[in-house]
Amino acid sequence: GNSVTQMEGPVTLSEEAFLTINCTYTATGYPSLFWYVQYPGEGLQLLLKATKADDKGSNKGFEATYRKETTSFHLEKGSVQVSDSAVYFCALSDQGAGSYQLTFGKGTKLSVIP
Amino acid sequence: SQTIHQWPATLVQPVGSPLSLECTVEGTSNPNLYWYRQAAGRGLQLLFYSVGIGQISSEVPQNLSASRPQDRQFILSSKKLLLSDSGFYLCAWNLRGYDEQFFGPGTRLTVL
């Protein structure tokens, strides 16, 4: 079956530090890959996505590149801010029975300190 | 634009009591609908999904059930809650043929 493995947190960084959150996946087909972000007490928001190999998704200074050869989709940001403190989820999609189902990693909690 | 609502936002229930959580989507038709549970320290677990009225697929056998009485309404129920049912319940939707899902604000359920 499909699975997503994320680096375990929590991750604590100082403001303006470089961020990398590792994500690797296992899938039988050619899934789309996503990063979602969850701020405290809220639902999940789509941060970025990539639909095929070598695609780069980007949004709000975050980037991730779909690497088929290493089955990875690592999230990066060059300079984090306190407002980036949240839980980040890597996910992949798998079409089945007319719906696209998402398989999520366990999430990585990021805390950015001033 | 599309919006998704969940209520209640928070709920505290005793063990053995019934449960009904509601999710509605506005601004779209024929969405796929999903219920997820997020337990403390764990990722998101898909509980149910629905591709149409009255069509429910269960991913995890448990004491929860789901129903879709209307096109844009998805309900999560239980006849008797267990302590292990505590968690953050998220509803999500997408359109057929599109893979990204959009999430509601969630319901925090505490079973005591």
PDB file of C-alpha atoms in Angstrom:
ATOM      1  CA  GLY A   1       0.000   0.000   0.000  1.00  0.00           C
ATOM      2  CA  ASN A   2       0.862   3.662  -0.081  1.00  0.00           C
ATOM      3  CA  SER A   3       2.741   5.314   2.737  1.00  0.00           C
ATOM      4  CA  VAL A   4       4.387   8.606   3.626  1.00  0.00           C
ATOM      5  CA  THR A   5       7.262   9.006   6.060  1.00  0.00           C
ATOM      6  CA  GLN A   6       8.182  12.390   7.497  1.00  0.00           C
ATOM      7  CA  MET A   7      11.025  13.401   9.769  1.00  0.00           C
ATOM      8  CA  GLU A   8       9.878  13.404  13.352  1.00  0.00           C
ATOM      9  CA  GLY A   9       9.656  16.643  15.225  1.00  0.00           C
ATOM     10  CA  PRO A  10       9.398  18.830  16.921  1.00  0.00           C
ATOM     11  CA  VAL A  11      11.722  21.115  15.012  1.00  0.00           C
ATOM     12  CA  THR A  12      12.759  24.354  16.685  1.00  0.00           C
ATOM     13  CA  LEU A  13      14.483  27.063  14.658  1.00  0.00           C
ATOM     14  CA  SER A  14      15.463  30.634  15.168  1.00  0.00           C
ATOM     15  CA  GLU A  15      13.877  33.279  12.976  1.00  0.00           C
ATOM     16  CA  GLU A  16      15.535  33.586   9.554  1.00  0.00           C
ATOM     17  CA  ALA A  17      17.026  30.086   9.756  1.00  0.00           C
ATOM     18  CA  PHE A  18      16.862  27.636   6.840  1.00  0.00           C
ATOM     19  CA  LEU A  19      14.185  24.967   7.048  1.00  0.00           C
ATOM     20  CA  THR A  20      14.145  21.441   5.645  1.00  0.00           C
ATOM     21  CA  ILE A  21      11.487  18.889   6.503  1.00  0.00           C
ATOM     22  CA  ASN A  22      12.162  15.513   4.907  1.00  0.00           C
ATOM     23  CA  CYS A  23       9.417  13.469   3.308  1.00  0.00           C
ATOM     24  CA  THR A  24       9.677  10.156   1.481  1.00  0.00           C
ATOM     25  CA  TYR A  25       6.895   8.084   0.041  1.00  0.00           C
ATOM     26  CA  THR A  26       5.963   4.643  -1.191  1.00  0.00           C
ATOM     27  CA  ALA A  27       3.366   4.332  -3.907  1.00  0.00           C
ATOM     28  CA  THR A  28       2.414   1.803  -6.560  1.00  0.00           C
ATOM     29  CA  GLY A  29       1.478   4.321  -9.234  1.00  0.00           C
ATOM     30  CA  TYR A  30       2.305   7.938 -10.021  1.00  0.00           C
ATOM     31  CA  PRO A  31       0.780   9.956  -7.231  1.00  0.00           C
ATOM     32  CA  SER A  32       0.532  13.687  -6.800  1.00  0.00           C
ATOM     33  CA  LEU A  33       2.389  14.989  -3.761  1.00  0.00           C
ATOM     34  CA  PHE A  34       1.310  17.678  -1.325  1.00  0.00           C
ATOM     35  CA  TRP A  35       2.381  19.676   1.673  1.00  0.00           C
ATOM     36  CA  TYR A  36      -0.364  20.828   4.005  1.00  0.00           C
ATOM     37  CA  VAL A  37       0.035  23.172   6.970  1.00  0.00           C
ATOM     38  CA  GLN A  38      -2.040  23.196  10.156  1.00  0.00           C
ATOM     39  CA  TYR A  39      -1.959  26.220  12.433  1.00  0.00           C
ATOM     40  CA  PRO A  40      -2.933  25.667  16.084  1.00  0.00           C
ATOM     41  CA  GLY A  41      -6.600  24.772  16.524  1.00  0.00           C
ATOM     42  CA  GLU A  42      -7.364  24.955  12.804  1.00  0.00           C
ATOM     43  CA  GLY A  43      -7.953  22.633   9.891  1.00  0.00           C
ATOM     44  CA  LEU A  44      -5.400  21.860   7.200  1.00  0.00           C
ATOM     45  CA  GLN A  45      -4.512  24.275   4.444  1.00  0.00           C
ATOM     46  CA  LEU A  46      -2.889  23.253   1.185  1.00  0.00           C
ATOM     47  CA  LEU A  47       0.583  24.785   1.082  1.00  0.00           C
ATOM     48  CA  LEU A  48       1.891  23.444  -2.241  1.00  0.00           C
ATOM     49  CA  LYS A  49       1.643  20.512  -4.608  1.00  0.00           C
ATOM     50  CA  ALA A  50       3.466  18.749  -7.429  1.00  0.00           C
ATOM     51  CA  THR A  51       1.847  16.372  -9.873  1.00  0.00           C
ATOM     52  CA  LYS A  52       4.739  14.730 -11.719  1.00  0.00           C
ATOM     53  CA  ALA A  53       8.426  13.977 -11.467  1.00  0.00           C
ATOM     54  CA  ASP A  54      10.750  17.003 -11.319  1.00  0.00           C
ATOM     55  CA  ASP A  55       7.850  19.400 -10.726  1.00  0.00           C
ATOM     56  CA  LYS A  56       8.543  22.042  -8.111  1.00  0.00           C
ATOM     57  CA  GLY A  57       5.703  23.312  -5.971  1.00  0.00           C
ATOM     58  CA  SER A  58       6.111  26.677  -4.293  1.00  0.00           C
ATOM     59  CA  ASN A  59       4.070  29.027  -2.136  1.00  0.00           C
ATOM     60  CA  LYS A  60       4.777  31.678   0.531  1.00  0.00           C
ATOM     61  CA  GLY A  61       8.538  31.103   0.228  1.00  0.00           C
ATOM     62  CA  PHE A  62       8.223  27.329   0.688  1.00  0.00           C
ATOM     63  CA  GLU A  63       9.397  24.938  -2.018  1.00  0.00           C
ATOM     64  CA  ALA A  64       9.399  21.190  -2.624  1.00  0.00           C
ATOM     65  CA  THR A  65      10.556  19.188  -5.656  1.00  0.00           C
ATOM     66  CA  TYR A  66       9.021  15.863  -6.699  1.00  0.00           C
ATOM     67  CA  ARG A  67      11.994  13.468  -6.893  1.00  0.00           C
ATOM     68  CA  LYS A  68      10.892  10.171  -8.369  1.00  0.00           C
ATOM     69  CA  GLU A  69      14.375   8.614  -8.271  1.00  0.00           C
ATOM     70  CA  THR A  70      14.613   9.091  -4.499  1.00  0.00           C
ATOM     71  CA  THR A  71      10.829   8.983  -3.868  1.00  0.00           C
ATOM     72  CA  SER A  72      11.111  12.201  -1.924  1.00  0.00           C
ATOM     73  CA  PHE A  73       9.325  15.547  -1.593  1.00  0.00           C
ATOM     74  CA  HIS A  74      11.313  17.550   0.951  1.00  0.00           C
ATOM     75  CA  LEU A  75       9.948  20.900   2.112  1.00  0.00           C
ATOM     76  CA  GLU A  76      12.351  23.859   2.240  1.00  0.00           C
ATOM     77  CA  LYS A  77      12.266  27.516   3.120  1.00  0.00           C
ATOM     78  CA  GLY A  78      15.224  29.828   3.057  1.00  0.00           C
ATOM     79  CA  SER A  79      14.274  32.064   5.959  1.00  0.00           C
ATOM     80  CA  VAL A  80      11.554  31.079   8.413  1.00  0.00           C
ATOM     81  CA  GLN A  81       9.412  33.501  10.381  1.00  0.00           C
ATOM     82  CA  VAL A  82       7.643  33.167  13.716  1.00  0.00           C
ATOM     83  CA  SER A  83       4.365  33.026  11.784  1.00  0.00           C
ATOM     84  CA  ASP A  84       5.524  29.780  10.117  1.00  0.00           C
ATOM     85  CA  SER A  85       5.135  27.938  13.435  1.00  0.00           C
ATOM     86  CA  ALA A  86       2.679  25.141  12.678  1.00  0.00           C
ATOM     87  CA  VAL A  87       2.412  21.439  11.945  1.00  0.00           C
ATOM     88  CA  TYR A  88       3.380  20.405   8.415  1.00  0.00           C
ATOM     89  CA  PHE A  89       1.986  17.303   6.730  1.00  0.00           C
ATOM     90  CA  CYS A  90       3.323  15.590   3.638  1.00  0.00           C
ATOM     91  CA  ALA A  91       0.716  13.659   1.663  1.00  0.00           C
ATOM     92  CA  LEU A  92       0.191  11.756  -1.562  1.00  0.00           C
ATOM     93  CA  SER A  93      -2.950  11.126  -3.570  1.00  0.00           C
ATOM     94  CA  ASP A  94      -4.180   7.836  -4.883  1.00  0.00           C
ATOM     95  CA  GLN A  95      -7.186   7.566  -7.127  1.00  0.00           C
ATOM     96  CA  GLY A  96      -9.611   4.839  -6.329  1.00  0.00           C
ATOM     97  CA  ALA A  97     -13.301   4.215  -6.834  1.00  0.00           C
ATOM     98  CA  GLY A  98     -13.931   7.681  -8.217  1.00  0.00           C
ATOM     99  CA  SER A  99     -12.290   9.595  -5.426  1.00  0.00           C
ATOM    100  CA  TYR A 100      -8.788  10.784  -4.740  1.00  0.00           C
ATOM    101  CA  GLN A 101      -7.730   9.595  -1.323  1.00  0.00           C
ATOM    102  CA  LEU A 102      -4.894  11.230   0.524  1.00  0.00           C
ATOM    103  CA  THR A 103      -2.320   9.318   2.530  1.00  0.00           C
ATOM    104  CA  PHE A 104      -0.668  11.536   5.132  1.00  0.00           C
ATOM    105  CA  GLY A 105       2.565  11.452   7.039  1.00  0.00           C
ATOM    106  CA  LYS A 106       2.370  11.874  10.807  1.00  0.00           C
ATOM    107  CA  GLY A 107       3.193  15.553  10.665  1.00  0.00           C
ATOM    108  CA  THR A 108       6.168  17.615  11.784  1.00  0.00           C
ATOM    109  CA  LYS A 109       5.698  20.363  14.328  1.00  0.00           C
ATOM    110  CA  LEU A 110       7.759  23.468  13.630  1.00  0.00           C
ATOM    111  CA  SER A 111       8.385  26.133  16.250  1.00  0.00           C
ATOM    112  CA  VAL A 112      10.174  29.327  15.208  1.00  0.00           C
ATOM    113  CA  ILE A 113      11.543  31.478  18.004  1.00  0.00           C
ATOM    114  CA  PRO A 114      12.395  35.178  17.685  1.00  0.00           C
TER     115      PRO A 114
ATOM    116  CA  SER B   1     -16.243  30.576  -3.862  1.00  0.00           C
ATOM    117  CA  GLN B   2     -16.474  27.304  -2.006  1.00  0.00           C
ATOM    118  CA  THR B   3     -16.589  27.062   1.766  1.00  0.00           C
ATOM    119  CA  ILE B   4     -16.820  24.160   4.154  1.00  0.00           C
ATOM    120  CA  HIS B   5     -18.412  24.293   7.583  1.00  0.00           C
ATOM    121  CA  GLN B   6     -18.200  21.960  10.530  1.00  0.00           C
ATOM    122  CA  TRP B   7     -20.082  22.024  13.784  1.00  0.00           C
ATOM    123  CA  PRO B   8     -19.855  21.973  16.596  1.00  0.00           C
ATOM    124  CA  ALA B   9     -16.358  23.382  16.943  1.00  0.00           C
ATOM    125  CA  THR B  10     -15.795  21.670  20.285  1.00  0.00           C
ATOM    126  CA  LEU B  11     -17.686  18.942  22.098  1.00  0.00           C
ATOM    127  CA  VAL B  12     -17.264  17.189  25.444  1.00  0.00           C
ATOM    128  CA  GLN B  13     -19.264  13.993  25.804  1.00  0.00           C
ATOM    129  CA  PRO B  14     -19.415  11.187  28.376  1.00  0.00           C
ATOM    130  CA  VAL B  15     -18.494   7.634  27.469  1.00  0.00           C
ATOM    131  CA  GLY B  16     -21.473   5.757  26.094  1.00  0.00           C
ATOM    132  CA  SER B  17     -23.293   8.830  24.797  1.00  0.00           C
ATOM    133  CA  PRO B  18     -24.268   9.297  21.127  1.00  0.00           C
ATOM    134  CA  LEU B  19     -22.466  11.531  18.669  1.00  0.00           C
ATOM    135  CA  SER B  20     -23.446  13.561  15.644  1.00  0.00           C
ATOM    136  CA  LEU B  21     -20.983  15.799  13.817  1.00  0.00           C
ATOM    137  CA  GLU B  22     -22.057  17.708  10.754  1.00  0.00           C
ATOM    138  CA  CYS B  23     -20.180  18.970   7.729  1.00  0.00           C
ATOM    139  CA  THR B  24     -21.603  21.051   4.896  1.00  0.00           C
ATOM    140  CA  VAL B  25     -20.016  22.412   1.744  1.00  0.00           C
ATOM    141  CA  GLU B  26     -21.200  25.518  -0.085  1.00  0.00           C
ATOM    142  CA  GLY B  27     -20.527  26.747  -3.572  1.00  0.00           C
ATOM    143  CA  THR B  28     -20.053  23.453  -5.380  1.00  0.00           C
ATOM    144  CA  SER B  29     -22.023  20.411  -6.523  1.00  0.00           C
ATOM    145  CA  ASN B  30     -21.350  16.678  -6.398  1.00  0.00           C
ATOM    146  CA  PRO B  31     -18.264  16.903  -4.214  1.00  0.00           C
ATOM    147  CA  ASN B  32     -16.415  13.925  -2.848  1.00  0.00           C
ATOM    148  CA  LEU B  33     -16.565  14.164   0.930  1.00  0.00           C
ATOM    149  CA  TYR B  34     -14.210  12.775   3.565  1.00  0.00           C
ATOM    150  CA  TRP B  35     -14.035  12.343   7.337  1.00  0.00           C
ATOM    151  CA  TYR B  36     -10.617  12.176   9.002  1.00  0.00           C
ATOM    152  CA  ARG B  37      -9.599  11.799  12.623  1.00  0.00           C
ATOM    153  CA  GLN B  38      -6.455  13.294  14.061  1.00  0.00           C
ATOM    154  CA  ALA B  39      -5.450  11.823  17.402  1.00  0.00           C
ATOM    155  CA  ALA B  40      -2.859  13.510  19.602  1.00  0.00           C
ATOM    156  CA  GLY B  41       0.659  12.839  18.346  1.00  0.00           C
ATOM    157  CA  ARG B  42      -0.552  10.910  15.333  1.00  0.00           C
ATOM    158  CA  GLY B  43      -1.261  11.745  11.733  1.00  0.00           C
ATOM    159  CA  LEU B  44      -4.574  11.923   9.970  1.00  0.00           C
ATOM    160  CA  GLN B  45      -6.588   8.753   9.657  1.00  0.00           C
ATOM    161  CA  LEU B  46      -9.190   8.521   6.907  1.00  0.00           C
ATOM    162  CA  LEU B  47     -12.433   7.230   8.407  1.00  0.00           C
ATOM    163  CA  PHE B  48     -15.024   7.498   5.628  1.00  0.00           C
ATOM    164  CA  TYR B  49     -15.419   8.911   2.171  1.00  0.00           C
ATOM    165  CA  SER B  50     -18.386   9.437  -0.096  1.00  0.00           C
ATOM    166  CA  VAL B  51     -18.619   9.985  -3.843  1.00  0.00           C
ATOM    167  CA  GLY B  52     -22.368  10.662  -3.849  1.00  0.00           C
ATOM    168  CA  ILE B  53     -25.604  10.770  -1.871  1.00  0.00           C
ATOM    169  CA  GLY B  54     -26.062   7.580   0.115  1.00  0.00           C
ATOM    170  CA  GLN B  55     -22.670   6.210  -0.987  1.00  0.00           C
ATOM    171  CA  ILE B  56     -20.334   5.659   1.958  1.00  0.00           C
ATOM    172  CA  SER B  57     -17.030   3.811   2.050  1.00  0.00           C
ATOM    173  CA  SER B  58     -15.488   2.916   5.383  1.00  0.00           C
ATOM    174  CA  GLU B  59     -11.757   2.744   5.774  1.00  0.00           C
ATOM    175  CA  VAL B  60     -11.518   1.660   9.395  1.00  0.00           C
ATOM    176  CA  PRO B  61     -13.900  -0.724  11.220  1.00  0.00           C
ATOM    177  CA  GLN B  62     -15.045   0.933  14.429  1.00  0.00           C
ATOM    178  CA  ASN B  63     -18.073   2.169  16.310  1.00  0.00           C
ATOM    179  CA  LEU B  64     -18.457   5.217  14.078  1.00  0.00           C
ATOM    180  CA  SER B  65     -20.720   5.544  11.048  1.00  0.00           C
ATOM    181  CA  ALA B  66     -21.250   8.162   8.359  1.00  0.00           C
ATOM    182  CA  SER B  67     -24.177   9.245   6.263  1.00  0.00           C
ATOM    183  CA  ARG B  68     -24.710  11.593   3.344  1.00  0.00           C
ATOM    184  CA  PRO B  69     -28.383  12.574   3.288  1.00  0.00           C
ATOM    185  CA  GLN B  70     -27.864  15.475   0.875  1.00  0.00           C
ATOM    186  CA  ASP B  71     -25.346  16.252  -1.841  1.00  0.00           C
ATOM    187  CA  ARG B  72     -23.325  18.688   0.267  1.00  0.00           C
ATOM    188  CA  GLN B  73     -23.951  17.311   3.750  1.00  0.00           C
ATOM    189  CA  PHE B  74     -21.856  14.671   5.489  1.00  0.00           C
ATOM    190  CA  ILE B  75     -22.599  13.427   8.991  1.00  0.00           C
ATOM    191  CA  LEU B  76     -20.430  11.416  11.357  1.00  0.00           C
ATOM    192  CA  SER B  77     -22.274   9.478  14.058  1.00  0.00           C
ATOM    193  CA  SER B  78     -21.871   7.056  16.888  1.00  0.00           C
ATOM    194  CA  LYS B  79     -24.419   5.296  19.060  1.00  0.00           C
ATOM    195  CA  LYS B  80     -22.024   4.897  21.999  1.00  0.00           C
ATOM    196  CA  LEU B  81     -18.799   6.837  22.321  1.00  0.00           C
ATOM    197  CA  LEU B  82     -15.596   5.284  23.613  1.00  0.00           C
ATOM    198  CA  LEU B  83     -12.690   7.052  25.293  1.00  0.00           C
ATOM    199  CA  SER B  84     -10.595   6.246  22.239  1.00  0.00           C
ATOM    200  CA  ASP B  85     -12.949   8.310  20.063  1.00  0.00           C
ATOM    201  CA  SER B  86     -11.434  11.508  21.447  1.00  0.00           C
ATOM    202  CA  GLY B  87      -9.620  13.534  18.822  1.00  0.00           C
ATOM    203  CA  PHE B  88      -9.847  16.248  16.225  1.00  0.00           C
ATOM    204  CA  TYR B  89     -12.292  15.415  13.438  1.00  0.00           C
ATOM    205  CA  LEU B  90     -11.781  16.978  10.057  1.00  0.00           C
ATOM    206  CA  CYS B  91     -14.117  17.030   7.099  1.00  0.00           C
ATOM    207  CA  ALA B  92     -12.725  17.584   3.613  1.00  0.00           C
ATOM    208  CA  TRP B  93     -13.976  17.791   0.026  1.00  0.00           C
ATOM    209  CA  ASN B  94     -12.752  17.706  -3.509  1.00  0.00           C
ATOM    210  CA  LEU B  95     -14.231  17.452  -6.974  1.00  0.00           C
ATOM    211  CA  ARG B  96     -14.156  14.307  -9.063  1.00  0.00           C
ATOM    212  CA  GLY B  97     -11.008  14.227 -11.145  1.00  0.00           C
ATOM    213  CA  TYR B  98      -9.119  16.598  -8.858  1.00  0.00           C
ATOM    214  CA  ASP B  99      -6.735  15.275  -6.275  1.00  0.00           C
ATOM    215  CA  GLU B 100      -6.243  18.137  -3.817  1.00  0.00           C
ATOM    216  CA  GLN B 101      -8.620  18.228  -0.890  1.00  0.00           C
ATOM    217  CA  PHE B 102      -9.929  21.216   1.053  1.00  0.00           C
ATOM    218  CA  PHE B 103     -10.444  20.936   4.759  1.00  0.00           C
ATOM    219  CA  GLY B 104     -12.936  22.341   7.204  1.00  0.00           C
ATOM    220  CA  PRO B 105     -12.009  23.965  10.530  1.00  0.00           C
ATOM    221  CA  GLY B 106     -12.460  20.729  12.490  1.00  0.00           C
ATOM    222  CA  THR B 107     -14.320  19.576  15.604  1.00  0.00           C
ATOM    223  CA  ARG B 108     -12.439  18.916  18.829  1.00  0.00           C
ATOM    224  CA  LEU B 109     -14.133  15.940  20.578  1.00  0.00           C
ATOM    225  CA  THR B 110     -13.257  14.988  24.127  1.00  0.00           C
ATOM    226  CA  VAL B 111     -14.806  11.841  25.564  1.00  0.00           C
ATOM    227  CA  LEU B 112     -14.667  11.635  29.352  1.00  0.00           C
TER     228      LEU B 112
END
